Short mmCIF file of C-alpha atoms in Angstrom, two decimals:
data_model
loop_
_atom_site.label_atom_id
_atom_site.label_comp_id
_atom_site.label_asym_id
_atom_site.label_seq_id
_atom_site.Cartn_x
_atom_site.Cartn_y
_atom_site.Cartn_z
CA MET A 1 158.95 86.34 122.88
CA ALA A 2 158.86 89.17 125.39
CA ALA A 3 157.10 91.33 122.80
CA ASP A 4 154.47 88.60 122.30
CA ARG A 5 153.88 88.46 126.03
CA GLN A 6 153.51 92.23 126.14
CA ALA A 7 150.98 92.09 123.29
CA LEU A 8 148.99 89.49 125.24
CA ARG A 9 148.88 91.73 128.28
CA ARG A 10 147.64 94.75 126.33
CA PRO A 11 143.90 95.27 126.82
CA GLY A 12 143.31 95.49 123.06
CA GLY A 13 140.34 96.96 121.22
CA LEU A 14 136.69 96.05 121.46
CA LEU A 15 136.97 93.30 118.86
CA LEU A 16 139.98 91.69 120.52
CA THR A 17 138.29 91.82 123.93
CA ALA A 18 135.13 90.29 122.48
CA GLY A 19 137.32 87.54 120.97
CA LYS A 20 138.80 86.80 124.39
CA VAL A 21 135.36 86.66 126.01
CA TRP A 22 134.25 84.29 123.24
CA ALA A 23 137.34 82.12 123.88
CA VAL A 24 136.56 81.93 127.61
CA LEU A 25 132.96 81.05 126.75
CA CYS A 26 134.04 78.22 124.43
CA ILE A 27 136.58 76.84 126.91
CA THR A 28 133.98 76.83 129.71
CA LEU A 29 131.47 75.15 127.43
CA ARG A 30 133.97 72.43 126.52
CA SER A 31 135.08 71.86 130.09
CA ARG A 32 131.49 71.64 131.35
CA LEU A 33 130.65 69.13 128.63
CA ALA A 34 132.92 66.73 130.50
CA TYR A 35 130.35 66.70 133.33
CA VAL A 36 127.25 66.38 131.20
CA GLY A 37 126.16 63.32 133.21
CA GLU A 38 125.95 65.41 136.37
CA LEU A 39 124.03 68.07 134.47
CA LEU A 40 121.56 65.44 133.32
CA LEU A 41 121.10 64.34 136.93
CA ARG A 42 120.17 67.91 137.80
CA THR A 43 117.30 67.73 135.34
CA LEU A 44 115.60 65.37 137.78
CA PHE A 45 114.20 68.38 139.63
CA LEU A 46 112.95 69.89 136.38
CA ILE A 47 111.12 66.67 135.56
CA LEU A 48 109.59 66.65 139.02
CA ILE A 49 108.40 70.25 138.80
CA LEU A 50 106.86 69.67 135.37
CA PHE A 51 105.10 66.59 136.63
CA THR A 52 103.86 68.33 139.79
CA PHE A 53 102.53 71.30 137.86
CA THR A 54 100.78 69.10 135.34
CA GLN A 55 98.91 67.54 138.25
CA LEU A 56 98.32 70.94 139.85
CA TRP A 57 96.87 72.49 136.69
CA HIS A 58 94.65 69.46 136.04
CA ALA A 59 93.34 69.66 139.62
CA THR A 60 92.88 73.43 139.26
CA ASN A 61 91.01 72.98 136.00
CA LEU A 62 88.38 70.89 137.80
CA GLY A 63 87.32 73.92 139.82
CA LYS A 64 87.98 76.76 137.40
CA ASN A 65 88.50 76.93 133.65
CA VAL A 66 92.25 77.48 133.32
CA LEU A 67 92.05 78.78 129.73
CA VAL A 68 89.58 81.49 130.70
CA ALA A 69 91.51 82.48 133.83
CA THR A 70 95.00 82.55 132.33
CA GLY A 71 94.71 82.79 128.56
CA PHE A 72 96.75 79.58 128.22
CA THR A 73 95.62 75.99 127.79
CA ILE A 74 97.04 73.41 130.21
CA GLN A 75 99.39 72.19 127.46
CA GLU A 76 100.62 75.73 126.85
CA LEU A 77 101.06 76.33 130.58
CA ILE A 78 103.33 73.29 130.86
CA TRP A 79 105.36 74.28 127.78
CA TYR A 80 105.59 77.80 129.20
CA LEU A 81 106.91 76.26 132.42
CA VAL A 82 109.48 74.24 130.45
CA PHE A 83 110.96 77.48 129.12
CA THR A 84 110.86 79.44 132.40
CA GLU A 85 112.37 76.52 134.32
CA ALA A 86 115.15 76.17 131.74
CA LEU A 87 115.80 79.91 132.07
CA MET A 88 115.92 79.90 135.85
CA LEU A 89 117.57 76.56 136.53
CA SER A 90 120.35 77.35 134.07
CA ALA A 91 121.49 80.25 136.26
CA ALA A 92 124.10 79.53 138.90
CA ASN A 93 122.43 79.11 142.27
CA ALA A 94 123.28 81.49 145.08
CA ARG A 95 125.96 79.16 146.50
CA GLU A 96 127.70 78.58 143.16
CA ILE A 97 128.64 82.16 142.36
CA GLU A 98 132.43 82.32 142.17
CA VAL A 99 132.88 86.09 142.42
CA ASP A 100 131.80 86.11 146.07
CA SER A 101 134.27 83.44 147.10
CA GLU A 102 137.05 85.04 145.05
CA VAL A 103 136.50 88.38 146.77
CA ARG A 104 136.30 86.77 150.21
CA SER A 105 139.36 84.56 149.74
CA GLY A 106 141.39 87.26 148.00
CA ASP A 107 141.77 85.18 144.83
CA ILE A 108 140.48 88.19 142.93
CA ALA A 109 144.00 89.64 143.21
CA TYR A 110 145.34 86.82 140.99
CA ARG A 111 142.51 87.13 138.48
CA LEU A 112 143.04 90.85 138.08
CA GLY A 113 146.43 90.20 136.51
CA ARG A 114 144.89 88.42 133.53
CA PRO A 115 144.88 90.10 130.13
CA LEU A 116 141.10 90.37 130.21
CA PRO A 117 139.07 92.61 132.52
CA TYR A 118 137.92 90.60 135.55
CA PRO A 119 134.16 91.14 134.98
CA LEU A 120 134.42 90.16 131.32
CA PHE A 121 136.24 86.94 132.19
CA HIS A 122 133.32 86.01 134.42
CA LEU A 123 130.82 87.09 131.76
CA GLY A 124 132.39 84.63 129.29
CA ALA A 125 132.57 81.81 131.81
CA ARG A 126 129.00 82.29 133.12
CA LEU A 127 127.50 82.61 129.65
CA GLY A 128 129.26 79.45 128.48
CA GLU A 129 127.93 77.47 131.42
CA ARG A 130 124.46 78.96 131.22
CA LEU A 131 124.04 78.34 127.50
CA LEU A 132 124.94 74.68 127.94
CA ARG A 133 122.59 74.22 130.88
CA PHE A 134 119.80 76.14 129.19
CA GLY A 135 120.03 74.05 126.01
CA LEU A 136 120.07 70.82 127.97
CA TYR A 137 117.20 71.75 130.29
CA LEU A 138 115.12 73.00 127.41
CA LEU A 139 115.67 69.78 125.52
CA VAL A 140 114.85 67.53 128.49
CA GLY A 141 111.90 69.74 129.44
CA MET A 142 110.45 69.53 125.93
CA VAL A 143 110.69 65.75 125.97
CA VAL A 144 108.96 65.60 129.37
CA ALA A 145 106.26 68.04 128.24
CA LEU A 146 105.66 65.90 125.16
CA VAL A 147 105.16 62.88 127.37
CA VAL A 148 102.98 64.45 130.06
CA VAL A 149 100.75 66.82 128.09
CA GLY A 150 101.55 66.21 124.43
CA PRO A 151 102.66 68.67 121.76
CA ILE A 152 101.60 72.27 121.17
CA GLN A 153 101.97 74.27 118.00
CA LEU A 154 105.59 75.39 118.10
CA SER A 155 107.34 77.21 115.29
CA LEU A 156 110.97 77.80 114.46
CA ALA A 157 110.26 81.53 114.45
CA GLY A 158 108.85 81.30 117.97
CA LEU A 159 111.91 79.38 119.12
CA TRP A 160 114.20 82.00 117.59
CA LEU A 161 112.24 84.93 119.04
CA SER A 162 112.19 83.49 122.53
CA CYS A 163 115.82 82.29 122.51
CA SER A 164 117.14 85.62 121.22
CA VAL A 165 115.37 87.47 124.06
CA ALA A 166 116.58 84.83 126.51
CA LEU A 167 120.17 85.36 125.39
CA VAL A 168 119.97 89.11 126.04
CA SER A 169 118.25 88.42 129.36
CA PHE A 170 121.19 86.18 130.36
CA VAL A 171 123.53 89.14 129.92
CA GLY A 172 121.22 91.48 131.87
CA ASP A 173 120.78 88.92 134.61
CA TRP A 174 124.55 88.38 134.79
CA ILE A 175 125.21 92.13 135.09
CA TRP A 176 122.87 92.48 138.09
CA THR A 177 124.12 89.26 139.66
CA PHE A 178 127.71 90.45 139.32
CA ALA A 179 126.81 93.83 140.85
CA ILE A 180 125.31 92.00 143.84
CA SER A 181 128.35 89.73 144.10
CA VAL A 182 130.89 92.54 144.27
CA THR A 183 129.12 93.96 147.32
CA SER A 184 130.95 91.12 149.09
CA PHE A 185 133.80 93.64 149.46
CA TRP A 186 131.68 94.99 152.33
CA ILE A 187 129.23 92.20 153.20
CA GLU A 188 130.91 88.93 154.19
CA ASP A 189 128.30 86.75 152.51
CA THR A 190 125.99 87.90 149.73
CA PHE A 191 123.95 84.68 149.74
CA GLY A 192 120.95 86.46 151.25
CA LEU A 193 120.93 89.19 148.60
CA HIS A 194 121.26 86.64 145.79
CA LEU A 195 118.47 84.57 147.30
CA LEU A 196 116.11 87.54 147.41
CA TYR A 197 117.01 88.60 143.87
CA ARG A 198 116.34 85.05 142.59
CA ARG A 199 113.02 84.88 144.46
CA ALA A 200 111.97 88.22 142.98
CA LEU A 201 112.82 86.87 139.53
CA MET A 202 110.88 83.66 140.17
CA ILE A 203 107.74 85.15 141.67
CA LEU A 204 107.54 88.62 140.12
CA GLY A 205 108.99 87.36 136.84
CA GLY A 206 106.27 84.74 136.44
CA MET A 207 108.37 81.58 136.57
CA LEU A 208 105.77 79.15 137.87
CA ILE A 209 102.65 80.64 136.36
CA PRO A 210 102.16 83.39 133.74
CA LEU A 211 101.46 86.89 135.00
CA SER A 212 97.99 86.71 133.47
CA ALA A 213 97.14 84.03 136.04
CA TYR A 214 98.10 86.20 139.01
CA PRO A 215 95.49 87.78 141.26
CA GLU A 216 94.96 91.42 140.40
CA TRP A 217 97.00 92.96 143.21
CA LEU A 218 100.03 90.72 142.59
CA GLY A 219 99.71 91.16 138.83
CA HIS A 220 99.85 94.95 139.26
CA ILE A 221 103.06 94.71 141.29
CA ALA A 222 104.68 92.26 138.85
CA ARG A 223 103.78 94.38 135.81
CA ALA A 224 105.24 97.50 137.41
CA LEU A 225 108.63 95.82 137.89
CA PRO A 226 111.25 94.81 135.29
CA PHE A 227 111.56 91.13 136.35
CA GLN A 228 108.82 90.09 133.92
CA TYR A 229 111.03 90.95 130.93
CA LEU A 230 113.69 88.48 132.07
CA VAL A 231 111.37 85.51 132.56
CA TYR A 232 107.75 85.97 131.51
CA TYR A 233 108.29 87.60 128.13
CA PRO A 234 110.82 85.11 126.68
CA ALA A 235 108.60 82.21 127.80
CA ARG A 236 105.47 83.86 126.44
CA LEU A 237 107.19 84.30 123.09
CA PHE A 238 108.05 80.61 123.14
CA VAL A 239 104.36 79.67 123.43
CA HIS A 240 102.73 82.66 121.69
CA PRO A 241 105.24 84.15 119.19
CA ASP A 242 104.57 87.78 118.36
CA GLY A 243 106.86 90.24 116.55
CA GLN A 244 105.70 93.31 118.49
CA VAL A 245 106.06 91.60 121.85
CA TRP A 246 109.53 90.49 120.75
CA LEU A 247 110.58 94.07 120.04
CA LEU A 248 109.25 95.21 123.41
CA ALA A 249 110.95 92.36 125.28
CA LEU A 250 114.26 92.79 123.45
CA GLY A 251 114.28 96.56 124.07
CA ALA A 252 113.39 96.12 127.74
CA ASN A 253 116.11 93.51 128.23
CA LEU A 254 118.72 95.75 126.60
CA ALA A 255 117.61 98.60 128.87
CA ILE A 256 117.86 96.32 131.94
CA ALA A 257 121.39 95.31 130.92
CA LEU A 258 122.50 98.89 130.27
CA ALA A 259 120.91 100.15 133.50
CA GLY A 260 122.78 97.46 135.41
CA LEU A 261 126.15 98.60 134.09
CA LEU A 262 126.12 101.73 136.24
CA PRO A 263 125.82 100.03 139.67
CA LEU A 264 128.16 97.27 138.49
CA LEU A 265 130.94 99.63 137.46
CA VAL A 266 130.54 101.96 140.45
CA ILE A 267 130.52 99.15 143.03
CA TYR A 268 133.31 97.28 141.25
CA ARG A 269 135.61 100.32 140.99
CA ILE A 270 135.05 101.32 144.62
CA GLY A 271 135.55 97.70 145.67
CA LEU A 272 138.83 97.43 143.78
CA ARG A 273 140.30 100.06 146.10
CA PHE A 274 140.11 97.46 148.85
CA VAL A 275 142.33 95.04 146.91
CA SER A 276 145.98 95.24 147.74
CA THR A 277 148.62 92.96 146.26
CA GLN A 278 152.18 92.40 147.33
CA GLY A 279 155.08 90.18 146.37
CA GLY A 280 156.09 89.32 142.83
CA MET B 1 126.53 53.13 181.46
CA ASN B 2 122.76 52.83 181.60
CA LYS B 3 120.53 54.16 178.85
CA SER B 4 119.50 57.43 180.55
CA VAL B 5 123.14 58.33 181.23
CA ILE B 6 123.98 57.66 177.55
CA LYS B 7 121.06 59.85 176.44
CA GLN B 8 122.20 62.66 178.76
CA HIS B 9 125.73 62.32 177.45
CA TYR B 10 124.64 62.62 173.81
CA GLY B 11 122.19 65.37 174.67
CA ARG B 12 125.03 67.42 176.16
CA PHE B 13 127.16 66.64 173.14
CA ILE B 14 124.52 67.90 170.67
CA TRP B 15 123.72 70.92 172.85
CA GLY B 16 127.42 71.77 173.13
CA TYR B 17 127.84 71.73 169.36
CA LEU B 18 124.66 73.76 168.86
CA LEU B 19 125.96 76.45 171.23
CA ALA B 20 129.43 76.45 169.64
CA ASN B 21 127.96 76.67 166.13
CA THR B 22 125.70 79.54 167.14
CA GLN B 23 128.59 81.39 168.77
CA GLY B 24 130.67 80.78 165.62
CA ALA B 25 127.90 82.17 163.42
CA LEU B 26 127.57 85.22 165.66
CA GLU B 27 131.23 86.04 165.10
CA TYR B 28 130.08 87.39 161.73
CA ARG B 29 126.94 88.92 163.15
CA LEU B 30 125.93 91.04 160.16
CA SER B 31 126.34 88.17 157.73
CA PHE B 32 124.44 85.76 159.99
CA VAL B 33 121.56 88.14 160.66
CA SER B 34 121.28 89.09 156.99
CA GLN B 35 121.16 85.43 155.93
CA VAL B 36 118.54 84.53 158.52
CA PHE B 37 116.47 87.54 157.53
CA ALA B 38 116.85 86.77 153.81
CA MET B 39 115.65 83.21 154.33
CA LEU B 40 112.72 84.45 156.39
CA LEU B 41 111.79 86.90 153.65
CA ASN B 42 112.26 84.19 151.01
CA ASP B 43 109.79 81.92 152.81
CA VAL B 44 107.34 84.80 153.22
CA ILE B 45 107.51 85.49 149.47
CA TRP B 46 106.74 81.84 148.68
CA LEU B 47 103.87 81.79 151.13
CA VAL B 48 102.35 84.98 149.74
CA PHE B 49 102.65 83.55 146.23
CA TRP B 50 100.92 80.29 147.08
CA LEU B 51 98.25 82.02 149.14
CA ALA B 52 97.56 84.19 146.12
CA TYR B 53 97.42 81.11 143.89
CA PHE B 54 95.04 79.16 146.10
CA THR B 55 92.85 82.23 146.57
CA ARG B 56 92.58 82.67 142.80
CA PHE B 57 92.22 78.95 142.08
CA PRO B 58 90.54 77.25 145.03
CA LEU B 59 91.32 73.55 144.93
CA VAL B 60 89.13 70.64 145.91
CA ALA B 61 88.93 69.10 149.39
CA GLY B 62 88.88 72.42 151.19
CA TRP B 63 92.42 73.61 150.62
CA GLY B 64 92.38 77.20 151.74
CA ARG B 65 94.51 79.78 153.52
CA THR B 66 94.75 77.90 156.83
CA GLU B 67 95.88 74.67 155.22
CA VAL B 68 98.43 76.31 152.93
CA VAL B 69 99.95 78.35 155.76
CA THR B 70 100.14 75.31 158.01
CA LEU B 71 101.70 73.16 155.33
CA TRP B 72 104.39 75.74 154.57
CA ALA B 73 104.96 76.53 158.25
CA VAL B 74 105.51 72.90 159.26
CA THR B 75 107.68 72.10 156.24
CA ALA B 76 109.88 75.17 156.68
CA ALA B 77 110.18 74.72 160.43
CA ALA B 78 111.02 71.01 160.09
CA PHE B 79 113.64 71.61 157.41
CA GLY B 80 115.02 74.55 159.38
CA LEU B 81 115.25 72.58 162.60
CA ALA B 82 116.94 69.68 160.79
CA THR B 83 119.62 71.83 159.18
CA THR B 84 120.11 74.05 162.23
CA ILE B 85 121.12 71.05 164.31
CA CYS B 86 122.50 68.82 161.54
CA GLY B 87 123.94 71.41 159.17
CA ASN B 88 126.25 68.91 157.54
CA ALA B 89 123.45 66.58 156.46
CA THR B 90 123.17 68.27 153.07
CA ARG B 91 126.98 68.29 152.67
CA LEU B 92 127.53 64.68 153.59
CA ALA B 93 128.10 63.51 150.01
CA SER B 94 130.79 66.10 149.47
CA ILE B 95 132.45 65.21 152.81
CA ILE B 96 132.49 61.54 151.83
CA ALA B 97 133.72 62.18 148.27
CA ARG B 98 136.56 64.45 149.41
CA GLY B 99 137.76 62.07 152.11
CA GLN B 100 136.97 64.53 154.86
CA LEU B 101 135.31 61.78 156.86
CA ASP B 102 138.81 60.84 158.01
CA VAL B 103 138.77 63.81 160.38
CA TYR B 104 135.92 62.26 162.37
CA LEU B 105 136.86 58.58 162.20
CA PRO B 106 139.51 58.54 164.96
CA LEU B 107 137.45 60.67 167.36
CA PRO B 108 135.65 58.91 170.24
CA LYS B 109 132.14 60.14 169.37
CA PRO B 110 129.72 58.33 167.01
CA VAL B 111 130.94 59.26 163.55
CA LEU B 112 127.64 59.99 161.81
CA LEU B 113 126.22 62.05 164.66
CA HIS B 114 129.47 63.96 164.96
CA VAL B 115 129.66 64.75 161.22
CA LEU B 116 126.04 65.87 161.10
CA ILE B 117 126.07 68.27 164.03
CA SER B 118 129.52 69.77 163.54
CA THR B 119 128.14 72.51 161.26
CA MET B 120 125.01 74.58 161.33
CA SER B 121 123.25 76.00 158.28
CA LEU B 122 123.32 79.76 158.69
CA THR B 123 120.02 80.28 156.91
CA ALA B 124 118.16 77.52 158.75
CA PRO B 125 117.11 79.59 161.79
CA GLY B 126 115.29 81.81 159.29
CA ASP B 127 113.19 78.81 158.25
CA VAL B 128 112.38 77.95 161.86
CA ALA B 129 111.50 81.57 162.64
CA PHE B 130 109.27 81.72 159.56
CA GLY B 131 107.52 78.44 160.39
CA LEU B 132 106.79 79.32 164.00
CA GLY B 133 106.02 82.96 163.21
CA ALA B 134 103.62 82.20 160.36
CA TYR B 135 101.81 79.57 162.39
CA LEU B 136 101.49 81.70 165.52
CA VAL B 137 100.55 84.94 163.76
CA ILE B 138 98.28 83.71 160.95
CA ILE B 139 96.73 80.56 162.40
CA GLN B 140 96.69 81.68 166.05
CA PRO B 141 96.56 78.11 167.35
CA ARG B 142 95.26 76.72 170.60
CA PRO B 143 97.94 75.31 172.96
CA SER B 144 97.06 71.75 171.90
CA GLN B 145 97.49 72.66 168.21
CA LEU B 146 100.77 74.35 168.95
CA GLY B 147 101.90 71.20 170.76
CA LEU B 148 101.06 69.12 167.71
CA PHE B 149 102.79 71.63 165.48
CA VAL B 150 105.98 71.26 167.52
CA LEU B 151 105.63 67.47 167.39
CA CYS B 152 105.22 67.58 163.61
CA MET B 153 108.19 69.90 163.35
CA ILE B 154 110.37 67.48 165.29
CA THR B 155 109.21 64.33 163.47
CA GLY B 156 109.50 66.20 160.16
CA ALA B 157 113.05 67.23 161.04
CA VAL B 158 113.93 63.60 161.84
CA LEU B 159 112.47 62.57 158.50
CA VAL B 160 114.45 65.24 156.65
CA VAL B 161 117.73 64.26 158.34
CA ALA B 162 117.10 60.55 157.80
CA PHE B 163 116.21 60.98 154.14
CA THR B 164 119.10 63.35 153.52
CA VAL B 165 121.61 60.97 155.11
CA LEU B 166 120.24 58.09 153.03
CA THR B 167 120.50 59.97 149.76
CA GLN B 168 123.80 61.69 150.50
CA SER B 169 125.32 58.35 151.51
CA LEU B 170 125.02 57.27 147.88
CA ALA B 171 128.43 58.93 147.64
CA PHE B 172 129.92 55.74 149.13
CA TRP B 173 128.90 53.89 145.95
CA LEU B 174 128.60 56.57 143.29
CA GLY B 175 131.49 58.85 144.25
CA ASN B 176 130.17 62.24 143.34
CA ALA B 177 126.58 62.10 144.53
CA GLU B 178 126.23 65.73 145.58
CA GLY B 179 124.00 66.63 142.66
CA LEU B 180 121.80 63.56 142.95
CA GLY B 181 121.51 63.91 146.74
CA ALA B 182 120.53 67.58 146.45
CA GLN B 183 117.93 66.76 143.78
CA LEU B 184 116.36 64.02 145.89
CA VAL B 185 116.13 66.27 148.96
CA ALA B 186 114.64 69.00 146.76
CA ALA B 187 112.11 66.40 145.58
CA LEU B 188 111.17 65.59 149.17
CA ILE B 189 110.67 69.27 149.99
CA ASN B 190 108.81 69.83 146.72
CA PHE B 191 106.28 67.08 147.40
CA SER B 192 105.90 68.28 150.98
CA THR B 193 104.78 71.75 149.95
CA TYR B 194 101.90 70.79 147.64
CA PRO B 195 98.49 69.54 148.72
CA THR B 196 98.35 65.77 148.29
CA VAL B 197 94.91 66.14 146.69
CA ILE B 198 96.50 67.26 143.43
CA PHE B 199 98.36 63.99 142.95
CA ASN B 200 96.95 60.76 141.69
CA GLY B 201 98.07 57.34 140.54
CA ILE B 202 101.34 55.86 141.76
CA VAL B 203 102.52 59.18 143.23
CA LYS B 204 99.48 59.37 145.43
CA VAL B 205 100.16 55.84 146.66
CA ALA B 206 103.74 56.79 147.54
CA LEU B 207 102.70 60.00 149.24
CA PHE B 208 99.77 58.53 151.05
CA TYR B 209 102.12 56.23 152.88
CA ASP B 210 103.45 59.35 154.56
CA HIS B 211 100.61 60.87 156.56
CA SER B 212 102.50 64.09 157.03
CA SER B 213 100.24 66.36 154.99
CA ARG B 214 97.17 65.08 156.76
CA LEU B 215 98.88 65.69 160.11
CA TYR B 216 99.91 69.18 159.10
CA CYS B 217 96.37 70.09 158.15
CA LEU B 218 95.00 68.66 161.34
CA CYS B 219 97.33 70.97 163.26
CA ALA B 220 95.39 73.87 161.90
CA ARG B 221 91.79 72.87 162.08
CA ALA B 222 91.19 69.81 164.18
CA ALA B 223 89.65 69.66 167.62
CA PRO B 224 91.97 68.18 170.27
CA ALA B 225 90.23 64.82 170.12
CA GLN B 226 90.87 64.65 166.39
CA LEU B 227 94.42 65.87 166.57
CA LEU B 228 95.91 62.59 165.50
CA PRO B 229 94.24 60.14 163.17
CA PRO B 230 93.84 56.71 164.77
CA ASN B 231 96.44 55.13 162.50
CA ALA B 232 99.02 57.90 162.84
CA ALA B 233 101.12 56.07 165.37
CA ARG B 234 100.91 52.73 163.60
CA PRO B 235 104.33 51.18 163.01
CA GLY B 236 103.66 51.49 159.27
CA ASN B 237 103.62 55.27 159.51
CA LEU B 238 106.76 56.61 157.93
CA HIS B 239 107.52 59.13 160.66
CA HIS B 240 106.97 56.65 163.41
CA GLY B 241 108.79 53.89 161.59
CA LEU B 242 111.78 56.03 160.79
CA TRP B 243 112.03 57.27 164.32
CA CYS B 244 111.71 53.85 165.92
CA SER B 245 113.84 51.82 163.57
CA GLY B 246 116.27 54.24 162.03
CA GLY B 247 116.02 57.78 163.30
CA ARG B 248 117.01 57.18 166.90
CA ARG B 249 119.87 54.90 165.96
CA LEU B 250 120.92 57.30 163.25
CA LEU B 251 121.05 60.29 165.57
CA LEU B 252 122.31 58.64 168.71
CA GLY B 253 124.63 56.33 166.83
CA SER B 254 124.53 53.18 168.92
CA THR B 255 127.10 51.78 166.53
CA PRO B 256 129.84 53.69 164.75
CA LEU B 257 129.38 54.33 161.04
#
């Protein structure tokens, strides 16, 4: 029995650790399914945004040809918005991030004792929650888009290309979000930093409108920054599937994730020095 | 006690809480300042984005830079003012669901007013600063326009608090209404930040009942004589109606909750 417990506490190899992360992901998914009604209520905002933008694009189209200006038809713009909204709304909002509160309250000291590295536990939990929300929002969004603007030509390949990039972008996004969260060892409240990061993702990532619809100066800024790969590219693949664009987006998202590991690990390891535990 | 004494009493009560909340926030000065600044920057980002959009795609009915700035400035300032003074408005559903209302029930002050003002949103002053700053710097209003801006900010804040209390109070019947309440408030803010000219059908009918957008635009471009449309103070106006029938009672709490 004692030996079993010891084995549980051992960090284990890569495969074992991945198994534990997968287990946390599945448990979170199952526990969140119990509150699927509340999740459905949250889609109310998504419905509203889709409706508002349908009206906005129709009004815009009266003055300027939207297809010429953006490269997307109104139908495609709304389906694009369905995907970007599902991507962004599925992320935890700045007030829901648990790492901050665990660092502030000192609960991190209890979590560190678990037989799974603290960041990886959160990776599993966040991914589980995000996948569920993303799937649900995408489904509801597609139904709403069907009702308000009708269908567009979607393919299974397009769905796979966009969702595979989205999955990698979730990991990259989580890495940067976690790196921001652990700065709460020094800053009492990281809400402001999270808010600015989310806004940068929304605006410079092309959440509301595709980058091709931006004015030149804003388009230049957005294209020079990596946020577009987390939002614009997966959504563009959803509407306009393209193998080469998929390779570019996947590579860029992997690079974003890998680049984020450095600040995450440095800040996390320095921050851990501030944690002291006592008692037994 | 006569009415003016009661008003003074409640005024002191609200002012006292506002001071205490501000002092409490300043205990963690860095955190407070960073949150206010982040919210200010967040609003600026939104404004820049929408200005860029409306420059690239000019809409009908003369929606341009002035109108967009004014709309965002009034909405942000009104929401900021509402949640600076009544920081608990957006948390009411959670307070009800968790039984934390019990803390306020035995106290001698009006329960709803007391719950609402006992906390201040730390990011809200950023919204107010953005609203006032954007309006003063970009629009450069005349004193009469500034006066109307402040009036719109106050009536807008009353509307936000009233609507938030209504939706958050669903927790009395639904239990956990935090999500629904937040979504409905987000809907209110969402509709407030788009030109009404883009909507049609039933939505336009619903929005047209609230003259707010028209008022906001008038802040920016109207001559003093045109500052308020003739029907703006009609009892049917949502701002006016809410203030007269519900808002004052809601805030001053003539009867306990």
